[in-house]
Structure formats: C-alpha cells, structure tokens
PDB file of C-alpha atoms in Angstrom:
ATOM      1  CA  MET A 142     -56.065  84.902   2.892  1.00 55.00           C
ATOM      2  CA  ARG A 143     -57.539  83.375  -0.262  1.00 67.00           C
ATOM      3  CA  LEU A 144     -54.065  82.305  -1.407  1.00 58.00           C
ATOM      4  CA  VAL A 145     -53.459  80.468   1.890  1.00 52.00           C
ATOM      5  CA  THR A 146     -56.844  78.714   1.601  1.00 64.00           C
ATOM      6  CA  LYS A 147     -56.122  77.751  -2.014  1.00 65.00           C
ATOM      7  CA  CYS A 148     -52.660  76.356  -1.150  1.00 55.00           C
ATOM      8  CA  PHE A 149     -54.088  74.451   1.812  1.00 58.00           C
ATOM      9  CA  SER A 150     -56.867  72.979  -0.370  1.00 65.00           C
ATOM     10  CA  ILE A 151     -54.362  71.879  -3.037  1.00 69.00           C
ATOM     11  CA  ALA A 152     -52.049  70.319  -0.416  1.00 60.00           C
ATOM     12  CA  LEU A 153     -54.959  68.500   1.241  1.00 58.00           C
ATOM     13  CA  ALA A 154     -56.225  67.190  -2.119  1.00 63.00           C
ATOM     14  CA  GLY A 155     -52.715  65.957  -2.989  1.00 60.00           C
ATOM     15  CA  PHE A 156     -52.378  64.231   0.379  1.00 57.00           C
ATOM     16  CA  LEU A 157     -55.763  62.503   0.034  1.00 58.00           C
ATOM     17  CA  ALA A 158     -54.944  61.432  -3.545  1.00 58.00           C
ATOM     18  CA  THR A 159     -51.696  59.880  -2.276  1.00 55.00           C
ATOM     19  CA  LEU A 160     -53.586  57.929   0.370  1.00 53.00           C
ATOM     20  CA  ALA A 161     -56.194  56.746  -2.133  1.00 59.00           C
ATOM     21  CA  ALA A 162     -53.662  55.622  -4.769  1.00 58.00           C
ATOM     22  CA  GLU A 163     -53.754  51.873  -5.342  1.00 56.00           C
ATOM     23  CA  LYS A 164     -50.589  50.028  -4.383  1.00 56.00           C
ATOM     24  CA  PRO A 165     -49.891  46.299  -4.432  1.00 56.00           C
ATOM     25  CA  ALA A 166     -50.385  44.911  -0.938  1.00 52.00           C
ATOM     26  CA  ARG A 167     -47.733  42.689   0.579  1.00 53.00           C
ATOM     27  CA  ALA A 168     -47.788  40.973   3.939  1.00 50.00           C
ATOM     28  CA  ASP A 169     -45.099  42.056   6.332  1.00 70.00           C
ATOM     29  CA  ALA A 170     -45.021  38.889   8.404  1.00 85.00           C
ATOM     30  CA  SER A 171     -44.183  35.249   7.808  1.00 89.00           C
ATOM     31  CA  ALA A 172     -46.647  32.506   8.654  1.00 92.00           C
ATOM     32  CA  TRP A 173     -46.676  28.715   8.761  1.00 94.00           C
ATOM     33  CA  ALA A 174     -49.467  26.143   8.432  1.00 95.00           C
ATOM     34  CA  PHE A 175     -48.031  22.606   8.255  1.00 96.00           C
ATOM     35  CA  ALA A 176     -49.648  19.174   8.311  1.00 97.00           C
ATOM     36  CA  GLY A 177     -47.696  15.934   8.150  1.00 97.00           C
ATOM     37  CA  ALA A 178     -47.289  12.377   9.343  1.00 97.00           C
ATOM     38  CA  GLY A 179     -44.437  10.142  10.388  1.00 97.00           C
ATOM     39  CA  ALA A 180     -43.179   7.838  13.088  1.00 96.00           C
ATOM     40  CA  LEU A 181     -42.121   8.593  16.664  1.00 93.00           C
ATOM     41  CA  ALA A 182     -40.502   6.304  19.183  1.00 93.00           C
ATOM     42  CA  SER A 183     -41.785   7.320  22.623  1.00 87.00           C
ATOM     43  CA  LYS A 184     -41.851   6.157  26.227  1.00 85.00           C
ATOM     44  CA  GLU A 185     -42.974   7.236  29.659  1.00 82.00           C
ATOM     45  CA  GLY A 186     -41.501   6.105  32.956  1.00 80.00           C
ATOM     46  CA  THR A 187     -39.846   2.689  32.798  1.00 84.00           C
ATOM     47  CA  GLN A 188     -41.530   1.645  29.557  1.00 85.00           C
ATOM     48  CA  ALA A 189     -39.429   0.639  26.579  1.00 88.00           C
ATOM     49  CA  LEU A 190     -39.235   2.936  23.561  1.00 88.00           C
ATOM     50  CA  THR A 191     -42.127   2.009  21.297  1.00 90.00           C
ATOM     51  CA  PRO A 192     -42.375   3.185  17.675  1.00 94.00           C
ATOM     52  CA  ARG A 193     -45.796   4.477  16.658  1.00 94.00           C
ATOM     53  CA  ALA A 194     -47.395   6.423  13.834  1.00 96.00           C
ATOM     54  CA  ALA A 195     -47.870  10.139  14.504  1.00 95.00           C
ATOM     55  CA  LEU A 196     -49.546  13.189  13.009  1.00 96.00           C
ATOM     56  CA  SER A 197     -48.066  16.659  13.385  1.00 96.00           C
ATOM     57  CA  PHE A 198     -49.689  20.077  12.867  1.00 96.00           C
ATOM     58  CA  ASP A 199     -47.803  23.404  13.073  1.00 96.00           C
ATOM     59  CA  PHE A 200     -49.175  26.930  12.957  1.00 96.00           C
ATOM     60  CA  GLY A 201     -47.333  30.168  13.650  1.00 95.00           C
ATOM     61  CA  VAL A 202     -46.117  33.624  12.640  1.00 95.00           C
ATOM     62  CA  GLY A 203     -42.746  35.320  12.303  1.00 93.00           C
ATOM     63  CA  THR A 204     -40.838  38.379  11.153  1.00 92.00           C
ATOM     64  CA  THR A 205     -40.764  39.662   7.575  1.00 87.00           C
ATOM     65  CA  PRO A 206     -40.202  36.997   4.907  1.00 86.00           C
ATOM     66  CA  ASP A 207     -37.865  39.357   3.022  1.00 84.00           C
ATOM     67  CA  GLY A 208     -35.087  39.017   5.597  1.00 85.00           C
ATOM     68  CA  PRO A 209     -32.238  36.502   5.351  1.00 90.00           C
ATOM     69  CA  VAL A 210     -33.267  35.039   8.735  1.00 94.00           C
ATOM     70  CA  ILE A 211     -36.811  34.807  10.094  1.00 94.00           C
ATOM     71  CA  PHE A 212     -37.681  34.607  13.802  1.00 96.00           C
ATOM     72  CA  GLY A 213     -41.094  33.563  14.981  1.00 95.00           C
ATOM     73  CA  GLY A 214     -43.363  31.621  17.263  1.00 96.00           C
ATOM     74  CA  LEU A 215     -44.971  28.287  16.526  1.00 95.00           C
ATOM     75  CA  GLY A 216     -47.681  26.116  18.014  1.00 96.00           C
ATOM     76  CA  ARG A 217     -47.382  22.381  17.411  1.00 96.00           C
ATOM     77  CA  LEU A 218     -49.812  19.538  18.048  1.00 95.00           C
ATOM     78  CA  THR A 219     -48.295  16.063  17.760  1.00 94.00           C
ATOM     79  CA  THR A 220     -50.755  13.211  17.999  1.00 93.00           C
ATOM     80  CA  VAL A 221     -49.303   9.767  18.604  1.00 91.00           C
ATOM     81  CA  ILE A 222     -51.859   7.329  17.187  1.00 91.00           C
ATOM     82  CA  ASP A 223     -53.646   5.212  19.828  1.00 89.00           C
ATOM     83  CA  VAL A 224     -51.897   7.128  22.637  1.00 87.00           C
ATOM     84  CA  GLY A 225     -52.586  10.879  22.792  1.00 89.00           C
ATOM     85  CA  THR A 226     -51.528  14.412  21.885  1.00 91.00           C
ATOM     86  CA  ASP A 227     -48.625  16.627  22.931  1.00 92.00           C
ATOM     87  CA  ALA A 228     -49.130  20.410  22.639  1.00 95.00           C
ATOM     88  CA  ALA A 229     -46.015  22.576  22.244  1.00 96.00           C
ATOM     89  CA  LEU A 230     -45.136  26.266  22.086  1.00 97.00           C
ATOM     90  CA  LEU A 231     -41.886  26.837  20.183  1.00 97.00           C
ATOM     91  CA  ALA A 232     -39.559  29.585  19.023  1.00 97.00           C
ATOM     92  CA  ARG A 233     -38.554  29.239  15.357  1.00 97.00           C
ATOM     93  CA  LEU A 234     -35.442  30.393  13.508  1.00 97.00           C
ATOM     94  CA  ALA A 235     -35.752  29.897   9.730  1.00 96.00           C
ATOM     95  CA  THR A 236     -33.749  30.842   6.662  1.00 94.00           C
ATOM     96  CA  HIS A 237     -35.139  32.899   3.772  1.00 89.00           C
ATOM     97  CA  GLY A 238     -34.963  29.890   1.451  1.00 88.00           C
ATOM     98  CA  PHE A 239     -37.135  27.907   3.854  1.00 91.00           C
ATOM     99  CA  GLN A 240     -39.806  30.605   3.881  1.00 87.00           C
ATOM    100  CA  ALA A 241     -39.670  31.238   0.112  1.00 83.00           C
ATOM    101  CA  GLY A 242     -40.662  27.652  -0.635  1.00 77.00           C
ATOM    102  CA  SER A 243     -37.349  26.511  -2.111  1.00 82.00           C
ATOM    103  CA  PHE A 244     -34.503  25.014  -0.040  1.00 90.00           C
ATOM    104  CA  GLY A 245     -33.780  26.013   3.541  1.00 94.00           C
ATOM    105  CA  VAL A 246     -33.797  24.993   7.175  1.00 97.00           C
ATOM    106  CA  ALA A 247     -35.712  25.887  10.328  1.00 97.00           C
ATOM    107  CA  PHE A 248     -34.814  25.198  13.938  1.00 97.00           C
ATOM    108  CA  ASP A 249     -37.533  25.023  16.619  1.00 97.00           C
ATOM    109  CA  VAL A 250     -37.153  24.824  20.406  1.00 97.00           C
ATOM    110  CA  GLY A 251     -39.609  25.312  23.254  1.00 96.00           C
ATOM    111  CA  GLY A 252     -41.778  23.615  25.844  1.00 95.00           C
ATOM    112  CA  TYR A 253     -44.531  21.030  25.604  1.00 95.00           C
ATOM    113  CA  GLN A 254     -47.445  19.749  27.670  1.00 93.00           C
ATOM    114  CA  ARG A 255     -48.387  16.075  27.397  1.00 87.00           C
ATOM    115  CA  LEU A 256     -52.155  15.705  27.328  1.00 84.00           C
ATOM    116  CA  TRP A 257     -52.209  11.965  27.976  1.00 80.00           C
ATOM    117  CA  GLY A 258     -50.690   9.487  30.417  1.00 75.00           C
ATOM    118  CA  ALA A 259     -49.126  11.248  33.411  1.00 72.00           C
ATOM    119  CA  TRP A 260     -49.625  14.735  31.891  1.00 81.00           C
ATOM    120  CA  GLY A 261     -45.927  15.544  31.901  1.00 84.00           C
ATOM    121  CA  ARG A 262     -44.198  18.607  30.513  1.00 92.00           C
ATOM    122  CA  GLY A 263     -40.712  19.417  29.337  1.00 94.00           C
ATOM    123  CA  VAL A 264     -38.579  20.642  26.470  1.00 96.00           C
ATOM    124  CA  THR A 265     -39.068  19.836  22.792  1.00 96.00           C
ATOM    125  CA  GLY A 266     -37.515  20.837  19.506  1.00 95.00           C
ATOM    126  CA  GLY A 267     -36.868  19.948  15.935  1.00 96.00           C
ATOM    127  CA  LEU A 268     -34.783  20.563  12.858  1.00 98.00           C
ATOM    128  CA  THR A 269     -36.729  20.931   9.613  1.00 97.00           C
ATOM    129  CA  LEU A 270     -35.405  20.709   6.072  1.00 97.00           C
ATOM    130  CA  GLY A 271     -37.542  22.820   3.735  1.00 94.00           C
ATOM    131  CA  LEU A 272     -37.873  21.470   0.205  1.00 93.00           C
ATOM    132  CA  PRO A 273     -39.408  23.082  -2.908  1.00 89.00           C
ATOM    133  CA  LEU A 274     -43.130  23.785  -3.069  1.00 87.00           C
ATOM    134  CA  GLY A 275     -43.676  23.706   0.685  1.00 90.00           C
ATOM    135  CA  PHE A 276     -42.619  20.099   1.302  1.00 95.00           C
ATOM    136  CA  GLN A 277     -40.599  19.513   4.452  1.00 96.00           C
ATOM    137  CA  ILE A 278     -38.981  16.782   6.492  1.00 97.00           C
ATOM    138  CA  SER A 279     -38.572  17.288  10.215  1.00 96.00           C
ATOM    139  CA  VAL A 280     -36.617  15.463  12.906  1.00 97.00           C
ATOM    140  CA  GLN A 281     -38.265  16.053  16.296  1.00 95.00           C
ATOM    141  CA  GLY A 282     -37.579  15.119  19.874  1.00 94.00           C
ATOM    142  CA  LEU A 283     -38.735  15.788  23.426  1.00 93.00           C
ATOM    143  CA  TYR A 284     -37.660  15.131  26.994  1.00 93.00           C
ATOM    144  CA  GLY A 285     -39.732  15.811  30.082  1.00 92.00           C
ATOM    145  CA  THR A 286     -41.118  14.862  33.452  1.00 91.00           C
ATOM    146  CA  GLN A 287     -42.177  11.293  34.229  1.00 86.00           C
ATOM    147  CA  ASP A 288     -39.061  10.229  32.269  1.00 87.00           C
ATOM    148  CA  ALA A 289     -40.866  11.031  29.026  1.00 87.00           C
ATOM    149  CA  LEU A 290     -38.745  10.679  25.916  1.00 90.00           C
ATOM    150  CA  ALA A 291     -39.661  10.739  22.228  1.00 91.00           C
ATOM    151  CA  PHE A 292     -37.893  11.204  18.918  1.00 94.00           C
ATOM    152  CA  GLY A 293     -38.747  10.588  15.307  1.00 95.00           C
ATOM    153  CA  ALA A 294     -39.314  12.052  11.861  1.00 97.00           C
ATOM    154  CA  VAL A 295     -42.295  13.708  10.213  1.00 97.00           C
ATOM    155  CA  ALA A 296     -42.830  14.628   6.547  1.00 98.00           C
ATOM    156  CA  GLY A 297     -45.565  16.779   5.064  1.00 97.00           C
ATOM    157  CA  ILE A 298     -46.433  20.079   3.449  1.00 96.00           C
ATOM    158  CA  ASP A 299     -46.662  23.661   4.643  1.00 93.00           C
ATOM    159  CA  PHE A 300     -49.635  25.134   2.806  1.00 91.00           C
ATOM    160  CA  LEU A 301     -48.564  28.760   3.226  1.00 88.00           C
ATOM    161  CA  ARG A 302     -45.040  28.100   1.956  1.00 87.00           C
ATOM    162  CA  LEU A 303     -46.668  26.391  -1.048  1.00 85.00           C
ATOM    163  CA  THR A 304     -48.985  29.313  -1.838  1.00 83.00           C
ATOM    164  CA  VAL A 305     -48.466  32.912  -0.668  1.00 82.00           C
ATOM    165  CA  TYR A 306     -44.762  32.641   0.281  1.00 79.00           C
ATOM    166  CA  ARG A 307     -43.663  30.597  -2.746  1.00 80.00           C
ATOM    167  CA  GLN A 308     -40.971  32.171  -4.917  1.00 77.00           C
ATOM    168  CA  PHE A 309     -40.052  28.882  -6.567  1.00 75.00           C
ATOM    169  CA  MET A 310     -41.073  27.915 -10.125  1.00 75.00           C
ATOM    170  CA  THR A 311     -43.108  31.073 -10.659  1.00 77.00           C
ATOM    171  CA  ASN A 312     -42.492  31.109 -14.427  1.00 79.00           C
ATOM    172  CA  ARG A 313     -44.489  27.855 -14.766  1.00 80.00           C
ATOM    173  CA  TRP A 314     -46.897  28.356 -11.870  1.00 76.00           C
ATOM    174  CA  PRO A 315     -47.401  32.087 -11.185  1.00 79.00           C
ATOM    175  CA  ASN A 316     -47.855  33.375  -7.677  1.00 73.00           C
ATOM    176  CA  PRO A 317     -50.298  36.259  -8.304  1.00 70.00           C
ATOM    177  CA  TYR A 318     -50.224  37.667  -4.763  1.00 67.00           C
ATOM    178  CA  PRO A 319     -46.804  36.955  -3.259  1.00 70.00           C
ATOM    179  CA  ALA A 320     -46.499  37.885   0.400  1.00 67.00           C
ATOM    180  CA  HIS A 321     -42.969  39.196  -0.007  1.00 63.00           C
ATOM    181  CA  GLU A 322     -40.600  40.744  -2.491  1.00 61.00           C
ATOM    182  CA  VAL A 323     -40.095  38.468  -5.509  1.00 57.00           C
ATOM    183  CA  THR A 324     -36.557  38.232  -6.837  1.00 54.00           C
ATOM    184  CA  PRO A 325     -36.191  37.741 -10.626  1.00 53.00           C
ATOM    185  CA  ALA A 326     -33.747  34.852 -10.132  1.00 48.00           C
ATOM    186  CA  SER A 327     -36.396  32.886  -8.255  1.00 46.00           C
ATOM    187  CA  ALA A 328     -38.729  32.479 -11.233  1.00 47.00           C
ATOM    188  CA  GLY A 329     -36.832  29.582 -12.803  1.00 46.00           C
ATOM    189  CA  LEU A 330     -37.590  25.915 -12.411  1.00 45.00           C
ATOM    190  CA  ALA A 331     -34.616  25.355 -10.150  1.00 45.00           C
ATOM    191  CA  GLY A 332     -35.110  28.620  -8.246  1.00 45.00           C
ATOM    192  CA  PRO A 333     -32.364  30.258  -6.252  1.00 46.00           C
ATOM    193  CA  ILE A 334     -30.381  28.185  -3.821  1.00 47.00           C
ATOM    194  CA  ARG A 335     -30.623  30.872  -1.169  1.00 50.00           C
ATOM    195  CA  PHE A 336     -30.731  29.369   2.258  1.00 50.00           C
TER     196      PHE A 336
END
C-alpha cells in the first residue's frame, strides 16, 4: 500500500510541476483595430453622388494568425463628415501576410445600418490591401434601401497588425510578445512576401 501511495504522490507532483512550468504565452486568435480616413461618394434617393470626407473604424476577431487564411468577424463604423454614420457587421477573409503586418489582402462583406437620413440598410463590403507595419488601403462600397449608394477609398493603420501581430522588420524593431509563431525569414527588413 505504501508503494502505491508513493507512486501516486510522485505522479501527482510531476503533473502539478508540468502545469506550473512557465511557457511563453501566445494568442490563438487574430484581432483587428483599424482607424483611417478617406473620401466616399454617396447618395440617397434621387440625389446626385456627392464626394465627402469620411472616417472609418474597424474592430474584430478571427481564427488563428498562424494559418495561411484567416476567417473572422468585423464591426465597422464609417462616419461621413457633416452627414452621419453607417454601422456594419462584416465577415472577413484575410491572408497570413495581411495579418502578419507585411503584404496581404483582406476581403470583407456583410450588412450595414444607416444611422442618418432615411435609416436604410443593405449590403456593404470592401477589399483591403495590407502594407508593412499595419498600414492599409481599402476600397469600400455599399448598396441599400432608399436607393442608397456609396463607394470610395480609405487609408489608415491597424494598431494590432502594427504591434502584437507584426512579423515584419523584427531584427530592427523587436516584437517582444508576438501573438503568433514567428518565422525566421520574417525578421529581415523586407520580410517575407507571404500573402
């Protein structure tokens, strides 16, 4: 009986030591936090298309950043200056290069609710080109009720792609707590061209 108790005690101590061992923590999900500005041409009803300045804010989460393709959900607020705000819920499909802060693309599609004018709703989407260090350029559009139509371009920076997800230029600007697996080829100034 003593031998069984001793073996059990040793096994339990080994199990607890394994649980207590320090390991580097890595996030297992992608995330986005973008802010940018640009110009949108928009109209409602029989109005003519009118170009206006706009602000755009994205926030969302997705699957693991280690995968070649990332799926996720995104909330977007687009404020057309002197007019109002459109709120959208989108599905996102992004490449690994986009998430790693180098070069890549993301495609967004979903629905929106117009919070001004006739309070219309409809479909919206965008194609985003991800550039190094979290910079991105996005072409966006929407079509909805009340003959609402808008399209334009927005440029800005994704703060999470710049910081925790960045695998670009790490030999000059280290990323001490990367949120995903760092590949040795990504440390250079040019970084990997892995879409």
